Amino acid sequence: MARPRKEQELDIARRAVDETIRLLAERGGFDVPLTAVAQAVGCTAPALYGHFRNKNALLRAVREEGFGRLYNEKFAVFEQMRGDPLGYLRDGSYAYARFALDNPTLYRLMLSPPQTLGASDDPWSSKAGRQILCLLLTGLRLCQERGYLPGADLRRYGFMFWSTIHGAVNLNLQNRRLDLAAMWDSTQSVIDSLMEMIAATGPTELPNNS
Amino acid sequence: MARPRKEQELDIARRAVDETIRLLAERGGFDVPLTAVAQAVGCTAPALYGHFRNKNALLRAVREEGFGRLYNEKFAVFEQMRGDPLGYLRDGSYAYARFALDNPTLYRLMLSPPQTLGASDDPWSSKAGRQILCLLLTGLRLCQERGYLPGADLRRYGFMFWSTIHGAVNLNLQNRRLDLAAMWDSTQSVIDSLMEMIAATGPTELPNNS
DNA sequence: GCCTCAAACTTAATATCATTCAGTTCTTGG
DNA sequence: CCAAGAACTGAATGATATTAAGTTTGAGGC
């Protein structure tokens, strides 16, 4: 038995990516054997080489898929929040953090990939990665148009904003003593603090009872 | 030839850690073969098993050594800066960022280790890791005693502070298109922004020309 | 000084993967 | 129906971690 019958043709490339994401979550590390992926897909390891140059190429595709999924979630929030830029920044950040905490290993592959993956391993080199950054910058720009963050350099501010949330998520994911709920509380509190800082730069200061 | 002569006795454990750190920097990834470490030390791979349960144990020791070195650098700054808590926060953060950018792979091993390393892989579970966090909290407390950050929850604020710097360093290290100088500029600007925010909460507001 | 034993290595063996090679069987265009 | 290429499979190769078995050295008792 060598070449499969046409009826049992399966889209190995897509399934390999999906199954790898599942196995990453299941095993909690990047060291997923190709044989395990192949078995999950329903083929043998060498068959994967017809669709990916090597294991790194598969992991790069997985990473790209991860960015794509994250972008979709953030974009859905963006659409829901039309007309409320501050609300988008908050809920978009929540969505980002929730994605990271729900898919810890995939998130680590996306933002802290092993150097061996290949040349293009910064988030900006991925199309969806750029789009995600772009969503954040758009959110900040809309806030600025409403009078928040007057005079701020958005590129610089956006980097800092992302750094803080990514750093918080990353540190939380590292802490084995925390369960998911505790990580979420901690991360949410960081995001809320950021939002308060932005809100405080706004034009219509509500009476604050400090 | 089996057991070495006494005169050629070498402290394999210490040398293995040092050489591994060197090889991590040289190769730019965690995938340093034990045989390479052994060769650098001047013994064979199985000899390392007399000093470390396995490769993960060696990497854990390397990680601990990394935290130790980072703590030493931060502590030196702390001593130099007695009486200037704001200055310590700034220069301590510079030292932290410089360490990370100068030792990218070691820093990644310290703060984004593979899950397979073992149970205790959050920075707080390492003694030196805790000490580093402690230094930061002390710096913040001293600032608060001088009137900065009034009423702030330092534990929460410290986490956010660390998150931002760690996130900035981490994102910069990921970006292959940046050289060391560019990463440093970007990170320094993040630290400076943080310091401005803290300074702005201070008691003696200088005349600001906004 | 000699003997025994444990320490501290060594070399050889095993297991797990990634990757490549050499078939094998479909499918498709003629 | 045939030839050629597509798409796999199973076996082979090579790198590595880890374990097993064997060897030499240093130390303590006599």
PDB file of N, CA and C in Angstrom, chain B residues 109-206:
ATOM      1  N   LEU B 109      16.691  31.584  28.170  1.00  0.00           N
ATOM      2  CA  LEU B 109      16.657  30.374  28.998  1.00  0.00           C
ATOM      3  C   LEU B 109      16.146  30.709  30.393  1.00  0.00           C
ATOM      4  N   MET B 110      16.510  31.897  30.879  1.00  0.00           N
ATOM      5  CA  MET B 110      16.098  32.278  32.226  1.00  0.00           C
ATOM      6  C   MET B 110      14.605  32.586  32.279  1.00  0.00           C
ATOM      7  N   LEU B 111      14.108  33.366  31.316  1.00  0.00           N
ATOM      8  CA  LEU B 111      12.727  33.828  31.419  1.00  0.00           C
ATOM      9  C   LEU B 111      11.738  33.160  30.480  1.00  0.00           C
ATOM     10  N   SER B 112      12.219  32.453  29.486  1.00  0.00           N
ATOM     11  CA  SER B 112      11.303  31.703  28.635  1.00  0.00           C
ATOM     12  C   SER B 112      11.849  30.301  28.409  1.00  0.00           C
ATOM     13  N   PRO B 113      12.071  29.575  29.485  1.00  0.00           N
ATOM     14  CA  PRO B 113      12.674  28.241  29.338  1.00  0.00           C
ATOM     15  C   PRO B 113      11.671  27.262  28.734  1.00  0.00           C
ATOM     16  N   PRO B 114      12.176  26.239  28.051  1.00  0.00           N
ATOM     17  CA  PRO B 114      11.283  25.189  27.556  1.00  0.00           C
ATOM     18  C   PRO B 114      10.603  24.505  28.744  1.00  0.00           C
ATOM     19  N   GLN B 115       9.349  24.138  28.545  1.00  0.00           N
ATOM     20  CA  GLN B 115       8.590  23.508  29.631  1.00  0.00           C
ATOM     21  C   GLN B 115       9.285  22.246  30.125  1.00  0.00           C
ATOM     22  N   THR B 116      10.048  21.642  29.226  1.00  0.00           N
ATOM     23  CA  THR B 116      10.662  20.361  29.552  1.00  0.00           C
ATOM     24  C   THR B 116      11.780  20.497  30.574  1.00  0.00           C
ATOM     25  N   LEU B 117      12.140  21.727  30.922  1.00  0.00           N
ATOM     26  CA  LEU B 117      13.262  21.908  31.841  1.00  0.00           C
ATOM     27  C   LEU B 117      12.995  21.253  33.187  1.00  0.00           C
ATOM     28  N   GLY B 118      11.783  21.374  33.680  1.00  0.00           N
ATOM     29  CA  GLY B 118      11.490  20.784  34.980  1.00  0.00           C
ATOM     30  C   GLY B 118      10.446  21.582  35.713  1.00  0.00           C
ATOM     31  N   ALA B 119      10.139  21.160  36.904  1.00  0.00           N
ATOM     32  CA  ALA B 119       8.994  21.720  37.615  1.00  0.00           C
ATOM     33  C   ALA B 119       9.191  23.200  37.939  1.00  0.00           C
ATOM     34  N   SER B 120      10.387  23.582  38.319  1.00  0.00           N
ATOM     35  CA  SER B 120      10.559  24.925  38.877  1.00  0.00           C
ATOM     36  C   SER B 120      11.144  25.863  37.843  1.00  0.00           C
ATOM     37  N   ASP B 121      10.314  26.344  36.931  1.00  0.00           N
ATOM     38  CA  ASP B 121      10.896  27.188  35.903  1.00  0.00           C
ATOM     39  C   ASP B 121      10.310  28.588  35.878  1.00  0.00           C
ATOM     40  N   ASP B 122       9.782  29.058  36.986  1.00  0.00           N
ATOM     41  CA  ASP B 122       9.459  30.470  37.009  1.00  0.00           C
ATOM     42  C   ASP B 122      10.568  31.201  37.761  1.00  0.00           C
ATOM     43  N   PRO B 123      10.791  32.431  37.366  1.00  0.00           N
ATOM     44  CA  PRO B 123      11.897  33.183  37.950  1.00  0.00           C
ATOM     45  C   PRO B 123      11.826  33.228  39.477  1.00  0.00           C
ATOM     46  N   TRP B 124      10.606  33.194  40.020  1.00  0.00           N
ATOM     47  CA  TRP B 124      10.475  33.340  41.460  1.00  0.00           C
ATOM     48  C   TRP B 124      10.916  32.099  42.209  1.00  0.00           C
ATOM     49  N   SER B 125      10.981  30.980  41.512  1.00  0.00           N
ATOM     50  CA  SER B 125      11.356  29.757  42.212  1.00  0.00           C
ATOM     51  C   SER B 125      12.865  29.658  42.362  1.00  0.00           C
ATOM     52  N   SER B 126      13.576  30.524  41.653  1.00  0.00           N
ATOM     53  CA  SER B 126      15.024  30.547  41.831  1.00  0.00           C
ATOM     54  C   SER B 126      15.357  31.552  42.925  1.00  0.00           C
ATOM     55  N   LYS B 127      16.354  31.204  43.726  1.00  0.00           N
ATOM     56  CA  LYS B 127      16.719  32.083  44.841  1.00  0.00           C
ATOM     57  C   LYS B 127      17.121  33.459  44.305  1.00  0.00           C
ATOM     58  N   ALA B 128      18.025  33.449  43.329  1.00  0.00           N
ATOM     59  CA  ALA B 128      18.483  34.725  42.774  1.00  0.00           C
ATOM     60  C   ALA B 128      17.344  35.444  42.063  1.00  0.00           C
ATOM     61  N   GLY B 129      16.427  34.654  41.483  1.00  0.00           N
ATOM     62  CA  GLY B 129      15.269  35.267  40.833  1.00  0.00           C
ATOM     63  C   GLY B 129      14.450  36.056  41.837  1.00  0.00           C
ATOM     64  N   ARG B 130      14.222  35.437  42.991  1.00  0.00           N
ATOM     65  CA  ARG B 130      13.475  36.138  44.040  1.00  0.00           C
ATOM     66  C   ARG B 130      14.223  37.378  44.494  1.00  0.00           C
ATOM     67  N   GLN B 131      15.530  37.259  44.622  1.00  0.00           N
ATOM     68  CA  GLN B 131      16.320  38.400  45.078  1.00  0.00           C
ATOM     69  C   GLN B 131      16.223  39.564  44.097  1.00  0.00           C
ATOM     70  N   ILE B 132      16.170  39.223  42.811  1.00  0.00           N
ATOM     71  CA  ILE B 132      16.074  40.279  41.804  1.00  0.00           C
ATOM     72  C   ILE B 132      14.741  41.005  41.943  1.00  0.00           C
ATOM     73  N   LEU B 133      13.668  40.234  42.075  1.00  0.00           N
ATOM     74  CA  LEU B 133      12.359  40.852  42.281  1.00  0.00           C
ATOM     75  C   LEU B 133      12.380  41.699  43.546  1.00  0.00           C
ATOM     76  N   CYS B 134      13.071  41.174  44.556  1.00  0.00           N
ATOM     77  CA  CYS B 134      13.144  41.875  45.838  1.00  0.00           C
ATOM     78  C   CYS B 134      13.849  43.226  45.679  1.00  0.00           C
ATOM     79  N   LEU B 135      14.917  43.231  44.887  1.00  0.00           N
ATOM     80  CA  LEU B 135      15.638  44.486  44.642  1.00  0.00           C
ATOM     81  C   LEU B 135      14.714  45.512  44.014  1.00  0.00           C
ATOM     82  N   LEU B 136      13.934  45.058  43.038  1.00  0.00           N
ATOM     83  CA  LEU B 136      13.015  45.968  42.367  1.00  0.00           C
ATOM     84  C   LEU B 136      12.006  46.528  43.366  1.00  0.00           C
ATOM     85  N   LEU B 137      11.443  45.629  44.194  1.00  0.00           N
ATOM     86  CA  LEU B 137      10.439  46.075  45.159  1.00  0.00           C
ATOM     87  C   LEU B 137      11.048  47.042  46.167  1.00  0.00           C
ATOM     88  N   THR B 138      12.280  46.755  46.578  1.00  0.00           N
ATOM     89  CA  THR B 138      12.952  47.668  47.503  1.00  0.00           C
ATOM     90  C   THR B 138      13.115  49.042  46.866  1.00  0.00           C
ATOM     91  N   GLY B 139      13.537  49.041  45.607  1.00  0.00           N
ATOM     92  CA  GLY B 139      13.683  50.306  44.904  1.00  0.00           C
ATOM     93  C   GLY B 139      12.377  51.077  44.859  1.00  0.00           C
ATOM     94  N   LEU B 140      11.295  50.360  44.571  1.00  0.00           N
ATOM     95  CA  LEU B 140       9.996  51.029  44.506  1.00  0.00           C
ATOM     96  C   LEU B 140       9.592  51.555  45.888  1.00  0.00           C
ATOM     97  N   ARG B 141       9.879  50.746  46.918  1.00  0.00           N
ATOM     98  CA  ARG B 141       9.496  51.160  48.273  1.00  0.00           C
ATOM     99  C   ARG B 141      10.247  52.433  48.666  1.00  0.00           C
ATOM    100  N   LEU B 142      11.547  52.462  48.339  1.00  0.00           N
ATOM    101  CA  LEU B 142      12.336  53.649  48.665  1.00  0.00           C
ATOM    102  C   LEU B 142      11.799  54.873  47.917  1.00  0.00           C
ATOM    103  N   CYS B 143      11.375  54.635  46.668  1.00  0.00           N
ATOM    104  CA  CYS B 143      10.767  55.746  45.927  1.00  0.00           C
ATOM    105  C   CYS B 143       9.515  56.230  46.646  1.00  0.00           C
ATOM    106  N   GLN B 144       8.739  55.261  47.099  1.00  0.00           N
ATOM    107  CA  GLN B 144       7.490  55.637  47.748  1.00  0.00           C
ATOM    108  C   GLN B 144       7.766  56.422  49.029  1.00  0.00           C
ATOM    109  N   GLU B 145       8.830  56.034  49.731  1.00  0.00           N
ATOM    110  CA  GLU B 145       9.176  56.758  50.962  1.00  0.00           C
ATOM    111  C   GLU B 145       9.573  58.200  50.652  1.00  0.00           C
ATOM    112  N   ARG B 146      10.033  58.430  49.444  1.00  0.00           N
ATOM    113  CA  ARG B 146      10.374  59.802  49.057  1.00  0.00           C
ATOM    114  C   ARG B 146       9.162  60.563  48.519  1.00  0.00           C
ATOM    115  N   GLY B 147       8.034  59.902  48.501  1.00  0.00           N
ATOM    116  CA  GLY B 147       6.829  60.614  48.093  1.00  0.00           C
ATOM    117  C   GLY B 147       6.338  60.273  46.696  1.00  0.00           C
ATOM    118  N   TYR B 148       7.091  59.403  46.001  1.00  0.00           N
ATOM    119  CA  TYR B 148       6.613  59.009  44.667  1.00  0.00           C
ATOM    120  C   TYR B 148       5.578  57.894  44.795  1.00  0.00           C
ATOM    121  N   LEU B 149       4.830  57.681  43.747  1.00  0.00           N
ATOM    122  CA  LEU B 149       3.859  56.582  43.693  1.00  0.00           C
ATOM    123  C   LEU B 149       2.977  56.526  44.937  1.00  0.00           C
ATOM    124  N   PRO B 150       2.392  57.628  45.324  1.00  0.00           N
ATOM    125  CA  PRO B 150       1.632  57.623  46.570  1.00  0.00           C
ATOM    126  C   PRO B 150       0.479  56.641  46.510  1.00  0.00           C
ATOM    127  N   GLY B 151       0.377  55.835  47.543  1.00  0.00           N
ATOM    128  CA  GLY B 151      -0.744  54.920  47.653  1.00  0.00           C
ATOM    129  C   GLY B 151      -0.724  53.738  46.709  1.00  0.00           C
ATOM    130  N   ALA B 152       0.356  53.573  45.949  1.00  0.00           N
ATOM    131  CA  ALA B 152       0.383  52.476  44.977  1.00  0.00           C
ATOM    132  C   ALA B 152       0.601  51.139  45.682  1.00  0.00           C
ATOM    133  N   ASP B 153      -0.027  50.104  45.134  1.00  0.00           N
ATOM    134  CA  ASP B 153       0.238  48.735  45.587  1.00  0.00           C
ATOM    135  C   ASP B 153       1.545  48.297  44.936  1.00  0.00           C
ATOM    136  N   LEU B 154       2.602  48.236  45.735  1.00  0.00           N
ATOM    137  CA  LEU B 154       3.932  48.042  45.138  1.00  0.00           C
ATOM    138  C   LEU B 154       4.082  46.687  44.474  1.00  0.00           C
ATOM    139  N   ARG B 155       3.475  45.675  45.078  1.00  0.00           N
ATOM    140  CA  ARG B 155       3.588  44.339  44.500  1.00  0.00           C
ATOM    141  C   ARG B 155       2.994  44.341  43.077  1.00  0.00           C
ATOM    142  N   ARG B 156       1.839  44.973  42.982  1.00  0.00           N
ATOM    143  CA  ARG B 156       1.175  45.054  41.688  1.00  0.00           C
ATOM    144  C   ARG B 156       1.963  45.946  40.737  1.00  0.00           C
ATOM    145  N   TYR B 157       2.409  47.077  41.256  1.00  0.00           N
ATOM    146  CA  TYR B 157       3.143  48.009  40.406  1.00  0.00           C
ATOM    147  C   TYR B 157       4.473  47.407  39.954  1.00  0.00           C
ATOM    148  N   GLY B 158       5.118  46.710  40.882  1.00  0.00           N
ATOM    149  CA  GLY B 158       6.391  46.073  40.543  1.00  0.00           C
ATOM    150  C   GLY B 158       6.219  45.050  39.430  1.00  0.00           C
ATOM    151  N   PHE B 159       5.142  44.294  39.504  1.00  0.00           N
ATOM    152  CA  PHE B 159       4.889  43.303  38.453  1.00  0.00           C
ATOM    153  C   PHE B 159       4.714  43.983  37.104  1.00  0.00           C
ATOM    154  N   MET B 160       4.001  45.088  37.114  1.00  0.00           N
ATOM    155  CA  MET B 160       3.754  45.810  35.864  1.00  0.00           C
ATOM    156  C   MET B 160       5.057  46.393  35.321  1.00  0.00           C
ATOM    157  N   PHE B 161       5.848  46.939  36.222  1.00  0.00           N
ATOM    158  CA  PHE B 161       7.137  47.516  35.836  1.00  0.00           C
ATOM    159  C   PHE B 161       8.017  46.444  35.184  1.00  0.00           C
ATOM    160  N   TRP B 162       8.112  45.327  35.858  1.00  0.00           N
ATOM    161  CA  TRP B 162       8.928  44.232  35.333  1.00  0.00           C
ATOM    162  C   TRP B 162       8.357  43.732  34.009  1.00  0.00           C
ATOM    163  N   SER B 163       7.027  43.601  33.960  1.00  0.00           N
ATOM    164  CA  SER B 163       6.383  43.132  32.733  1.00  0.00           C
ATOM    165  C   SER B 163       6.774  44.015  31.554  1.00  0.00           C
ATOM    166  N   THR B 164       6.734  45.314  31.766  1.00  0.00           N
ATOM    167  CA  THR B 164       6.989  46.229  30.654  1.00  0.00           C
ATOM    168  C   THR B 164       8.420  46.077  30.152  1.00  0.00           C
ATOM    169  N   ILE B 165       9.364  46.043  31.083  1.00  0.00           N
ATOM    170  CA  ILE B 165      10.758  45.948  30.654  1.00  0.00           C
ATOM    171  C   ILE B 165      11.042  44.581  30.045  1.00  0.00           C
ATOM    172  N   HIS B 166      10.547  43.562  30.694  1.00  0.00           N
ATOM    173  CA  HIS B 166      10.744  42.213  30.152  1.00  0.00           C
ATOM    174  C   HIS B 166      10.088  42.088  28.778  1.00  0.00           C
ATOM    175  N   GLY B 167       8.894  42.617  28.663  1.00  0.00           N
ATOM    176  CA  GLY B 167       8.203  42.547  27.381  1.00  0.00           C
ATOM    177  C   GLY B 167       8.972  43.286  26.298  1.00  0.00           C
ATOM    178  N   ALA B 168       9.482  44.463  26.630  1.00  0.00           N
ATOM    179  CA  ALA B 168      10.220  45.250  25.644  1.00  0.00           C
ATOM    180  C   ALA B 168      11.482  44.509  25.207  1.00  0.00           C
ATOM    181  N   VAL B 169      12.212  44.001  26.181  1.00  0.00           N
ATOM    182  CA  VAL B 169      13.434  43.262  25.864  1.00  0.00           C
ATOM    183  C   VAL B 169      13.114  42.057  24.997  1.00  0.00           C
ATOM    184  N   ASN B 170      12.075  41.345  25.404  1.00  0.00           N
ATOM    185  CA  ASN B 170      11.694  40.125  24.726  1.00  0.00           C
ATOM    186  C   ASN B 170      11.283  40.401  23.279  1.00  0.00           C
ATOM    187  N   LEU B 171      10.468  41.407  23.084  1.00  0.00           N
ATOM    188  CA  LEU B 171      10.034  41.742  21.729  1.00  0.00           C
ATOM    189  C   LEU B 171      11.227  42.201  20.898  1.00  0.00           C
ATOM    190  N   ASN B 172      12.106  42.974  21.494  1.00  0.00           N
ATOM    191  CA  ASN B 172      13.279  43.434  20.761  1.00  0.00           C
ATOM    192  C   ASN B 172      14.171  42.269  20.359  1.00  0.00           C
ATOM    193  N   LEU B 173      14.381  41.356  21.291  1.00  0.00           N
ATOM    194  CA  LEU B 173      15.260  40.222  20.996  1.00  0.00           C
ATOM    195  C   LEU B 173      14.694  39.378  19.860  1.00  0.00           C
ATOM    196  N   GLN B 174      13.363  39.418  19.730  1.00  0.00           N
ATOM    197  CA  GLN B 174      12.730  38.609  18.697  1.00  0.00           C
ATOM    198  C   GLN B 174      12.906  39.192  17.313  1.00  0.00           C
ATOM    199  N   ASN B 175      13.163  40.488  17.286  1.00  0.00           N
ATOM    200  CA  ASN B 175      13.156  41.192  15.999  1.00  0.00           C
ATOM    201  C   ASN B 175      14.521  41.123  15.336  1.00  0.00           C
ATOM    202  N   ARG B 176      14.620  40.221  14.382  1.00  0.00           N
ATOM    203  CA  ARG B 176      15.904  39.962  13.740  1.00  0.00           C
ATOM    204  C   ARG B 176      16.421  41.143  12.941  1.00  0.00           C
ATOM    205  N   ARG B 177      15.492  42.052  12.606  1.00  0.00           N
ATOM    206  CA  ARG B 177      15.938  43.148  11.751  1.00  0.00           C
ATOM    207  C   ARG B 177      16.670  44.224  12.540  1.00  0.00           C
ATOM    208  N   LEU B 178      16.578  44.163  13.858  1.00  0.00           N
ATOM    209  CA  LEU B 178      17.237  45.176  14.673  1.00  0.00           C
ATOM    210  C   LEU B 178      18.628  44.712  15.072  1.00  0.00           C
ATOM    211  N   ASP B 179      19.566  45.644  15.058  1.00  0.00           N
ATOM    212  CA  ASP B 179      20.884  45.302  15.604  1.00  0.00           C
ATOM    213  C   ASP B 179      20.899  45.691  17.079  1.00  0.00           C
ATOM    214  N   LEU B 180      22.007  45.374  17.724  1.00  0.00           N
ATOM    215  CA  LEU B 180      22.077  45.565  19.166  1.00  0.00           C
ATOM    216  C   LEU B 180      21.797  47.015  19.544  1.00  0.00           C
ATOM    217  N   ALA B 181      22.376  47.952  18.778  1.00  0.00           N
ATOM    218  CA  ALA B 181      22.216  49.364  19.114  1.00  0.00           C
ATOM    219  C   ALA B 181      20.752  49.786  19.019  1.00  0.00           C
ATOM    220  N   ALA B 182      20.080  49.322  17.979  1.00  0.00           N
ATOM    221  CA  ALA B 182      18.672  49.682  17.801  1.00  0.00           C
ATOM    222  C   ALA B 182      17.832  49.098  18.934  1.00  0.00           C
ATOM    223  N   MET B 183      18.126  47.835  19.302  1.00  0.00           N
ATOM    224  CA  MET B 183      17.385  47.221  20.410  1.00  0.00           C
ATOM    225  C   MET B 183      17.606  48.029  21.685  1.00  0.00           C
ATOM    226  N   TRP B 184      18.834  48.450  21.882  1.00  0.00           N
ATOM    227  CA  TRP B 184      19.148  49.180  23.093  1.00  0.00           C
ATOM    228  C   TRP B 184      18.400  50.513  23.120  1.00  0.00           C
ATOM    229  N   ASP B 185      18.408  51.226  22.012  1.00  0.00           N
ATOM    230  CA  ASP B 185      17.681  52.498  21.943  1.00  0.00           C
ATOM    231  C   ASP B 185      16.209  52.288  22.280  1.00  0.00           C
ATOM    232  N   SER B 186      15.627  51.284  21.635  1.00  0.00           N
ATOM    233  CA  SER B 186      14.207  51.035  21.829  1.00  0.00           C
ATOM    234  C   SER B 186      13.903  50.713  23.292  1.00  0.00           C
ATOM    235  N   THR B 187      14.743  49.845  23.876  1.00  0.00           N
ATOM    236  CA  THR B 187      14.491  49.447  25.261  1.00  0.00           C
ATOM    237  C   THR B 187      14.718  50.611  26.214  1.00  0.00           C
ATOM    238  N   GLN B 188      15.771  51.358  25.961  1.00  0.00           N
ATOM    239  CA  GLN B 188      16.072  52.498  26.826  1.00  0.00           C
ATOM    240  C   GLN B 188      14.919  53.505  26.803  1.00  0.00           C
ATOM    241  N   SER B 189      14.351  53.692  25.626  1.00  0.00           N
ATOM    242  CA  SER B 189      13.257  54.655  25.536  1.00  0.00           C
ATOM    243  C   SER B 189      12.052  54.185  26.344  1.00  0.00           C
ATOM    244  N   VAL B 190      11.841  52.865  26.372  1.00  0.00           N
ATOM    245  CA  VAL B 190      10.746  52.340  27.194  1.00  0.00           C
ATOM    246  C   VAL B 190      11.035  52.605  28.672  1.00  0.00           C
ATOM    247  N   ILE B 191      12.266  52.329  29.084  1.00  0.00           N
ATOM    248  CA  ILE B 191      12.629  52.536  30.492  1.00  0.00           C
ATOM    249  C   ILE B 191      12.493  54.013  30.852  1.00  0.00           C
ATOM    250  N   ASP B 192      12.971  54.880  29.958  1.00  0.00           N
ATOM    251  CA  ASP B 192      12.890  56.313  30.241  1.00  0.00           C
ATOM    252  C   ASP B 192      11.435  56.761  30.390  1.00  0.00           C
ATOM    253  N   SER B 193      10.560  56.211  29.532  1.00  0.00           N
ATOM    254  CA  SER B 193       9.146  56.574  29.642  1.00  0.00           C
ATOM    255  C   SER B 193       8.588  56.143  30.992  1.00  0.00           C
ATOM    256  N   LEU B 194       8.948  54.933  31.409  1.00  0.00           N
ATOM    257  CA  LEU B 194       8.484  54.459  32.715  1.00  0.00           C
ATOM    258  C   LEU B 194       8.955  55.388  33.823  1.00  0.00           C
ATOM    259  N   MET B 195      10.227  55.786  33.732  1.00  0.00           N
ATOM    260  CA  MET B 195      10.788  56.640  34.780  1.00  0.00           C
ATOM    261  C   MET B 195      10.091  57.991  34.801  1.00  0.00           C
ATOM    262  N   GLU B 196       9.768  58.497  33.626  1.00  0.00           N
ATOM    263  CA  GLU B 196       9.045  59.774  33.586  1.00  0.00           C
ATOM    264  C   GLU B 196       7.695  59.653  34.282  1.00  0.00           C
ATOM    265  N   MET B 197       7.021  58.520  34.032  1.00  0.00           N
ATOM    266  CA  MET B 197       5.715  58.337  34.668  1.00  0.00           C
ATOM    267  C   MET B 197       5.857  58.335  36.179  1.00  0.00           C
ATOM    268  N   ILE B 198       6.889  57.656  36.674  1.00  0.00           N
ATOM    269  CA  ILE B 198       7.061  57.602  38.131  1.00  0.00           C
ATOM    270  C   ILE B 198       7.434  58.983  38.660  1.00  0.00           C
ATOM    271  N   ALA B 199       8.345  59.643  37.948  1.00  0.00           N
ATOM    272  CA  ALA B 199       8.777  60.964  38.400  1.00  0.00           C
ATOM    273  C   ALA B 199       7.599  61.924  38.458  1.00  0.00           C
ATOM    274  N   ALA B 200       6.652  61.744  37.522  1.00  0.00           N
ATOM    275  CA  ALA B 200       5.508  62.656  37.458  1.00  0.00           C
ATOM    276  C   ALA B 200       4.613  62.523  38.679  1.00  0.00           C
ATOM    277  N   THR B 201       4.706  61.380  39.372  1.00  0.00           N
ATOM    278  CA  THR B 201       3.868  61.208  40.568  1.00  0.00           C
ATOM    279  C   THR B 201       4.523  61.821  41.799  1.00  0.00           C
ATOM    280  N   GLY B 202       5.736  62.366  41.622  1.00  0.00           N
ATOM    281  CA  GLY B 202       6.526  62.831  42.760  1.00  0.00           C
ATOM    282  C   GLY B 202       5.937  64.066  43.417  1.00  0.00           C
ATOM    283  N   PRO B 203       6.464  64.385  44.596  1.00  0.00           N
ATOM    284  CA  PRO B 203       5.913  65.474  45.400  1.00  0.00           C
ATOM    285  C   PRO B 203       6.325  66.856  44.909  1.00  0.00           C
ATOM    286  N   THR B 204       7.557  66.984  44.445  1.00  0.00           N
ATOM    287  CA  THR B 204       8.073  68.301  44.063  1.00  0.00           C
ATOM    288  C   THR B 204       8.037  68.435  42.561  1.00  0.00           C
ATOM    289  N   GLU B 205       6.860  68.766  42.042  1.00  0.00           N
ATOM    290  CA  GLU B 205       6.727  68.917  40.595  1.00  0.00           C
ATOM    291  C   GLU B 205       7.561  70.098  40.119  1.00  0.00           C
ATOM    292  N   LEU B 206       8.485  69.831  39.256  1.00  0.00           N
ATOM    293  CA  LEU B 206       9.207  70.939  38.642  1.00  0.00           C
ATOM    294  C   LEU B 206       8.257  71.634  37.672  1.00  0.00           C
TER     295      LEU B 206
END
